[in-house]
Tab-separated table of C-alpha atoms in Angstrom:
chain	number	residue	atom	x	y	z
A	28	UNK	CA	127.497	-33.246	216.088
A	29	UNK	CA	127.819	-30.234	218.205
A	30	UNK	CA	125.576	-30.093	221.238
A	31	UNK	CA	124.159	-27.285	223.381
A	32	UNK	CA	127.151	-28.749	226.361
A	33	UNK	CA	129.616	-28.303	223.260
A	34	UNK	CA	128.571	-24.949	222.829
A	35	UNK	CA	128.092	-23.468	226.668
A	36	UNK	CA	131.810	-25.118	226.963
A	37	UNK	CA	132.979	-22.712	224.339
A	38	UNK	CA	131.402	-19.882	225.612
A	39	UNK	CA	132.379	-20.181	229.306
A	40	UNK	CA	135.975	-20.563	228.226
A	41	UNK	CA	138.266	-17.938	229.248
A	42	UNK	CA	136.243	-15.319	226.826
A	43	UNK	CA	133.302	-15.520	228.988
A	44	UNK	CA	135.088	-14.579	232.023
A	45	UNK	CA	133.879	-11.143	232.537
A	46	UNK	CA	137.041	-9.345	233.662
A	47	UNK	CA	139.000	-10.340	230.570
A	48	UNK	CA	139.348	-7.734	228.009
A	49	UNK	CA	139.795	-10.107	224.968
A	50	UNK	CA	140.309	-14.342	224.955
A	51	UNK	CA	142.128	-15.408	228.066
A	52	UNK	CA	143.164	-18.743	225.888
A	53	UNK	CA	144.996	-16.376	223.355
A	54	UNK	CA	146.609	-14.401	226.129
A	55	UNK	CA	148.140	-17.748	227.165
A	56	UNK	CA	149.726	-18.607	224.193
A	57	UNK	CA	151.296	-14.788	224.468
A	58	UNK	CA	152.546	-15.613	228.049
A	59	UNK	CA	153.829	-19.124	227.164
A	60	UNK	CA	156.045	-17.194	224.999
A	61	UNK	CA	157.542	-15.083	227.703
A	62	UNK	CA	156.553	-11.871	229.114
A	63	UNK	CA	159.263	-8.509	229.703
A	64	UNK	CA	158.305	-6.344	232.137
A	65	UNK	CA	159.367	-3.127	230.532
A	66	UNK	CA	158.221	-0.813	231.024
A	67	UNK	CA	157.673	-1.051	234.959
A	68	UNK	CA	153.842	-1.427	234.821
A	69	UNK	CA	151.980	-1.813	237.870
A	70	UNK	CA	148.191	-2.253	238.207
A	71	UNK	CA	145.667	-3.062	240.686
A	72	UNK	CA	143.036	-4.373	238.594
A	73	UNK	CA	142.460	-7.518	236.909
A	74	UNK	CA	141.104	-6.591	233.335
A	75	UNK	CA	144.933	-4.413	233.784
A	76	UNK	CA	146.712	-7.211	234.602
A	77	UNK	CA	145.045	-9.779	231.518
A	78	UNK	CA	145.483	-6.848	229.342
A	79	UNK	CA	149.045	-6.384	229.812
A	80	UNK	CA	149.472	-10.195	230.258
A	81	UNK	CA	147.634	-10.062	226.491
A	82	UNK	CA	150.475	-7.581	225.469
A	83	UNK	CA	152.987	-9.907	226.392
A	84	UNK	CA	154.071	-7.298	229.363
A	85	UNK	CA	154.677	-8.444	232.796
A	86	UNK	CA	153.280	-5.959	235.291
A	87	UNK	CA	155.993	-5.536	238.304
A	88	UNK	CA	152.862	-5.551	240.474
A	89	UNK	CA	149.492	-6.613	240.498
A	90	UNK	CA	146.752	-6.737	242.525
A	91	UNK	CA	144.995	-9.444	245.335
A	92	UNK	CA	147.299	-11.503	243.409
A	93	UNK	CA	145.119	-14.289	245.841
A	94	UNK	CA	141.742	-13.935	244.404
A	95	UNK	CA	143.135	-13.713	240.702
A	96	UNK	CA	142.702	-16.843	240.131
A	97	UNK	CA	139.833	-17.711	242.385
A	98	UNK	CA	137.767	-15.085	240.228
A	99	UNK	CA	139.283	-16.703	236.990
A	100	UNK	CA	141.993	-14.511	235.823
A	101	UNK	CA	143.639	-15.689	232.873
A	102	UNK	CA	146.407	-16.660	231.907
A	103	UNK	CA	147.800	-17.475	235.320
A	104	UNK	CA	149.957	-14.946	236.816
A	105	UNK	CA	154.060	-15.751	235.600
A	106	UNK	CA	156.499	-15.385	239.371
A	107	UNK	CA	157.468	-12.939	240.219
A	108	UNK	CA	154.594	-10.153	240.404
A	109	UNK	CA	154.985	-8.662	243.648
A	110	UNK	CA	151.270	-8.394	245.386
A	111	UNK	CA	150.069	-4.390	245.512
A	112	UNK	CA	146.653	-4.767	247.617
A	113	UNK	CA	143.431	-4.737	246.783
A	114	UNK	CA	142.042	-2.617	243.766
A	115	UNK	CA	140.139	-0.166	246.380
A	116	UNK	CA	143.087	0.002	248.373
A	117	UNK	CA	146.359	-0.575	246.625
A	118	UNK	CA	149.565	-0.054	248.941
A	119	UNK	CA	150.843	2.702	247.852
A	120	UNK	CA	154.378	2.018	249.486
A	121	UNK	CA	154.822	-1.257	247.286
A	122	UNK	CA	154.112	0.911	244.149
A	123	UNK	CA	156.412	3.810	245.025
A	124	UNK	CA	159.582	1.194	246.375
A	125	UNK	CA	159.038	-0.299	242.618
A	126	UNK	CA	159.595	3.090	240.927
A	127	UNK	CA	156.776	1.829	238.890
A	128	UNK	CA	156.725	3.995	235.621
A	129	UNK	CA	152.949	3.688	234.778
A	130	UNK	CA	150.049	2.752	236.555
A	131	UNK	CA	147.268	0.416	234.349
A	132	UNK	CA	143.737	0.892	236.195
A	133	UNK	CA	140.418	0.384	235.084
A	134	UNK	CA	137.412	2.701	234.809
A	135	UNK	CA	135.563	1.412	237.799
A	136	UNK	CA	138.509	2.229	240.028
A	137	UNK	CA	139.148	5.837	238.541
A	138	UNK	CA	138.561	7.456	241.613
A	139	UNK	CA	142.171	6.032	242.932
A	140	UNK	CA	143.521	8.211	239.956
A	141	UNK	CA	144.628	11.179	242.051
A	142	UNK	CA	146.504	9.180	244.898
A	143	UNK	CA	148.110	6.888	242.463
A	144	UNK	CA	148.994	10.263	240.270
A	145	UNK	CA	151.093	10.747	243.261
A	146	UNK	CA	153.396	7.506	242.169
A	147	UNK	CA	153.262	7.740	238.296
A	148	UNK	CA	151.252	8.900	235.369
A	149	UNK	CA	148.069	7.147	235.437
A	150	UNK	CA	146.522	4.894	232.196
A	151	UNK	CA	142.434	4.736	232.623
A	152	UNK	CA	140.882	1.388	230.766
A	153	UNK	CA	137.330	2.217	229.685
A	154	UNK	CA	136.364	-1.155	229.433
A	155	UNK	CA	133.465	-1.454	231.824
A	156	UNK	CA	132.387	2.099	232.057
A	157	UNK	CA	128.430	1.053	233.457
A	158	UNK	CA	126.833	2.031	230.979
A	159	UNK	CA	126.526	-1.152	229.035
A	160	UNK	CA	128.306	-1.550	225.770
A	161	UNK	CA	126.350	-3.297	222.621
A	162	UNK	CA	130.167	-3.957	221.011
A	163	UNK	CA	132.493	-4.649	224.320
A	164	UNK	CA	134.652	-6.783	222.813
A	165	UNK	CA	135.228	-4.286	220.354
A	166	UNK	CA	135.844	-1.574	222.978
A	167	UNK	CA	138.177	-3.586	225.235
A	168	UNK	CA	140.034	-4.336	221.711
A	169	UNK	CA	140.445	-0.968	221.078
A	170	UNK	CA	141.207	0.146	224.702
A	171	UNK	CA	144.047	-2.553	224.400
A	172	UNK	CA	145.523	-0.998	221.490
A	173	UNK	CA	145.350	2.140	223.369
A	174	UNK	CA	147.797	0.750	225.613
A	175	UNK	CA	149.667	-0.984	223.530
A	176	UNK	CA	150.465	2.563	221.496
A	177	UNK	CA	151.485	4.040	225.503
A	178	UNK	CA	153.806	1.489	225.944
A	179	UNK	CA	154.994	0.401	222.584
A	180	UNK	CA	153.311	-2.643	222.088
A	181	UNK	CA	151.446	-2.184	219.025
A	182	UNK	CA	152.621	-4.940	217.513
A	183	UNK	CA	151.883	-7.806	219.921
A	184	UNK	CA	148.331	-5.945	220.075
A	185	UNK	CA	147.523	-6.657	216.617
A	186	UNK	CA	148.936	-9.911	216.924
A	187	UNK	CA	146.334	-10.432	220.103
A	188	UNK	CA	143.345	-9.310	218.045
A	189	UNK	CA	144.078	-11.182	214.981
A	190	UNK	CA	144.283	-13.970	216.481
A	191	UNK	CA	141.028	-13.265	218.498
A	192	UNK	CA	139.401	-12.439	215.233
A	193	UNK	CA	140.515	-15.678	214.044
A	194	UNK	CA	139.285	-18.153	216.829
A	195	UNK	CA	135.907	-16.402	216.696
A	196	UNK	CA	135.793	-17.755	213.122
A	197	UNK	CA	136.485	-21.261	214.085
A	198	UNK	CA	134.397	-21.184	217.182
A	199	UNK	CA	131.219	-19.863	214.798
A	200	UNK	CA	132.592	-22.644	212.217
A	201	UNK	CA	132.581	-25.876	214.639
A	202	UNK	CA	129.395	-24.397	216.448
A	203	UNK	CA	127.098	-23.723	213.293
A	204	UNK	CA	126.713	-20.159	214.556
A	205	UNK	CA	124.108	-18.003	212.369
A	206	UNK	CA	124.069	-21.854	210.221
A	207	UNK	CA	121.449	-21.726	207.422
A	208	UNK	CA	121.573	-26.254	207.553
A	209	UNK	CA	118.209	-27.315	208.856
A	210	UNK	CA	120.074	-30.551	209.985
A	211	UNK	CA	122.103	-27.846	212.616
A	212	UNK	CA	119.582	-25.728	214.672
A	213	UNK	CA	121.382	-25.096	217.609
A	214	UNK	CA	122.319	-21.917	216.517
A	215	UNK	CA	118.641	-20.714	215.969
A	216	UNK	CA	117.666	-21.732	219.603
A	217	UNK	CA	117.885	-18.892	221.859
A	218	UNK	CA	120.692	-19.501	224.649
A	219	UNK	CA	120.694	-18.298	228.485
A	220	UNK	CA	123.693	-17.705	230.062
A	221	UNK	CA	123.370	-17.686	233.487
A	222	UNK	CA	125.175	-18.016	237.218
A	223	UNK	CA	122.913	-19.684	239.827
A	224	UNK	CA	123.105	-18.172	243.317
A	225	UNK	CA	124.200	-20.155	246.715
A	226	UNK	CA	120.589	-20.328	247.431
A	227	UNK	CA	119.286	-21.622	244.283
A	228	UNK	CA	116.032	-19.999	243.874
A	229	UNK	CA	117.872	-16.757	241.691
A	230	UNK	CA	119.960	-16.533	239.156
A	231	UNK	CA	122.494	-13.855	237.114
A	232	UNK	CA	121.630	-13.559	233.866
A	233	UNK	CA	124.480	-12.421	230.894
A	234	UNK	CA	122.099	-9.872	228.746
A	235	UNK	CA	122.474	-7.908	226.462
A	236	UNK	CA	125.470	-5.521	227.053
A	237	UNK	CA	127.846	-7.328	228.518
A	238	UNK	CA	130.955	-8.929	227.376
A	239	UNK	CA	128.785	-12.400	227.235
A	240	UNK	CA	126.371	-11.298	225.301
A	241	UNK	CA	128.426	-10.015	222.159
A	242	UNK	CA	130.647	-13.126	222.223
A	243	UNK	CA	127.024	-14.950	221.761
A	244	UNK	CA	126.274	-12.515	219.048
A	245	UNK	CA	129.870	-12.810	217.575
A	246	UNK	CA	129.476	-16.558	217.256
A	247	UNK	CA	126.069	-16.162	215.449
A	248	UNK	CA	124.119	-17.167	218.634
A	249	UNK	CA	120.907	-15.212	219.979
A	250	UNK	CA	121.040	-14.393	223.662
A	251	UNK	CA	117.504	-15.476	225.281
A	252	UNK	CA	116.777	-12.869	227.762
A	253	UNK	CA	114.852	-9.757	226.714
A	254	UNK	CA	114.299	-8.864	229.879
A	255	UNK	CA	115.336	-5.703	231.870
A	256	UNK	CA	119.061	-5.496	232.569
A	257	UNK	CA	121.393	-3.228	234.818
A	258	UNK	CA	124.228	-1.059	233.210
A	259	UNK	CA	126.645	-3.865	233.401
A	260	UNK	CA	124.448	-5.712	230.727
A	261	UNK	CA	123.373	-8.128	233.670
A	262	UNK	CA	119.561	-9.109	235.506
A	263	UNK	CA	118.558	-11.169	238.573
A	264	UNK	CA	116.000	-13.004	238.329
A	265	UNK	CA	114.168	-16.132	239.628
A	266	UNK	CA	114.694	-19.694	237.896
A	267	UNK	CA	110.909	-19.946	236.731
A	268	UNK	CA	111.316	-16.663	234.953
A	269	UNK	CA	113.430	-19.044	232.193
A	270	UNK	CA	110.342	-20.426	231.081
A	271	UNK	CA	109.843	-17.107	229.192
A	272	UNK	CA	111.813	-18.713	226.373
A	273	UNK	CA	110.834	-22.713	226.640
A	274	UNK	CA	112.780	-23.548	223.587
C-alpha cells in the first residue's frame, strides 16, 4: 500500500530539487555511462551543469563546484571539472586558459552575458525566467533540446526525455496518481510541499509555478496551497496557515 511517506519520498527525489532541469536520477544513469567533454563547455550555473551532465557532456568547468552538492546537484560531478567561481562572479581567467568554446548560463545570471561574450559565444537557459511557469518541466525539456541541437546532442536529449516521460508513468502507476479506486485516496488528498525554516515558526511553500508543483500535477497529485505565490511559483508562510487545507 502506498503511503503519503511513499509518496513525499518520490517527489523529493532528485526531480524535486529545484535547480534540476529534468530527473537528476535519469541524468545518473547518463553519467554512469560516461560523459565526453566535447565540445569544451564551461558553465557557472548549476541547472547548466545538470543539463549538460543530462546530455551526457562533461563541462571543462563548472561552477562553486563546493556547494554543488551541498545544494543537491545531481548526478554528482565526474573528476576532473576544473572549479570557475561562483555564478555572480565566475573567474574569467580559468574560462579563457580553457579556451572554452561555449559558455552554458542560465537566465537568472544573464547579466554576466556581455563579460563572458568576451571568452566565447554565450548559450542563455530560460528555465527559471521569474515569471512562474504553469508547464516547467516542459520548458526546461525543451530548453534542453535547445542545447542539445547547439552542441549536437540531439540524440542523447531525446533519450533523456523519454526516459523522463517514462518514469513519470511508473511513478503515477505505483503512487495511484489521478486513481479512480476508492480503496486508493491518496491521490485525491491535497499535498503540501514545503521547507521549514531554521527557526521553525515559517515555512517555504512549492506552489503553483514551480518545478514542484507540475511534477505533483504530472503524477496526478493536487498541490494544497492556493495561496499567493512569488514569481518563482513559491510563498512564505507561517506553520498554522496549513490548517487551511486540514485534510
Amino acid at each position: 500500500m502506498t503511503t503519503r511517506r511513499d509518496f513525499l519520498g518520490a517527489l523529493t527525489m532528485p526531480l524535486w530539487q529545484r535547480a534540476l532541469p529534468v530527473a537528476g536520477a535519469l541524468a545518473a544513469t547518463h553519467a554512469a555511462a560516461g560523459s565526453v567533454a566535447a565540445p569544451r563547455v564551461a558553465t557557472p550555473d548549476r541547472p547548466g551543469t545538470e543539463t549538460l551532465l543530462a546530455l551526457n557532456v562533461k563541462p571543462v568547468a563548472a561552477g562553486a563546484l563546493d556547494v554543488y552538492a551541498t545544494m543537491g546537484g545531481f548526478p554528482p560531478l565526474p573528476d576532473g571539472i576544473v572549479d570557475c567561481g561562483y555564478p555572480a562572479e565566475p573567474n574569467l581567467e580559468v574560462l579563457r586558459e580553457l579556451r572554452t568554446s561555449l559558455i552554458v548560463i542560465e537566465t537568472m545570471s544573464a547579466s554576466l552575458r556581455g563579460l563572458l561574450e568576451r571568452i566565447a559565444p554565450v548559450f542563455v537557459l530560460d528555465i527559471y525566467s521569474g515569471a512562474g511557469h504553469a508547464n516547467i518541466v516542459e520548458r526546461a525539456s525543451a530548453e534542453m533540446m535547445r542545447l542539445a541541437r547547439t552542441i549536437g546532442r540531439e540524440r542523447d536529449g531525446a533519450a533523456y526525455i523519454a526516459q523522463l516521460d517514462a518514469r513519470f508513468a511508473e511513478l503515477k502507476m505505483k503512487l495511484g496518481g489521478a486513481s479512480t479506486n476508492s480503496t486508493s485516496n491518496l491521490s485525491r488528498r491535497p499535498v503540501f510541499v514545503t521547507q521549514l525554516d531554521t527557526g521553525g515558526s515559517n515555512i517555504l511553500i512549492y506552489a503553483k509555478n514551480c518545478v514542484v508543483s507540475d511534477v505533483m500535477h504530472r503524477l496526478g497529485f493536487v498541490n494544497a496551497w492556493q495561496g499567493k505565490t512569488n514569481g518563482y511559483g513559491c510563498a512564505v508562510a507561517g506553520v498554522a496557515q496549513l490548517a487551511v487545507s486540514p485534510q
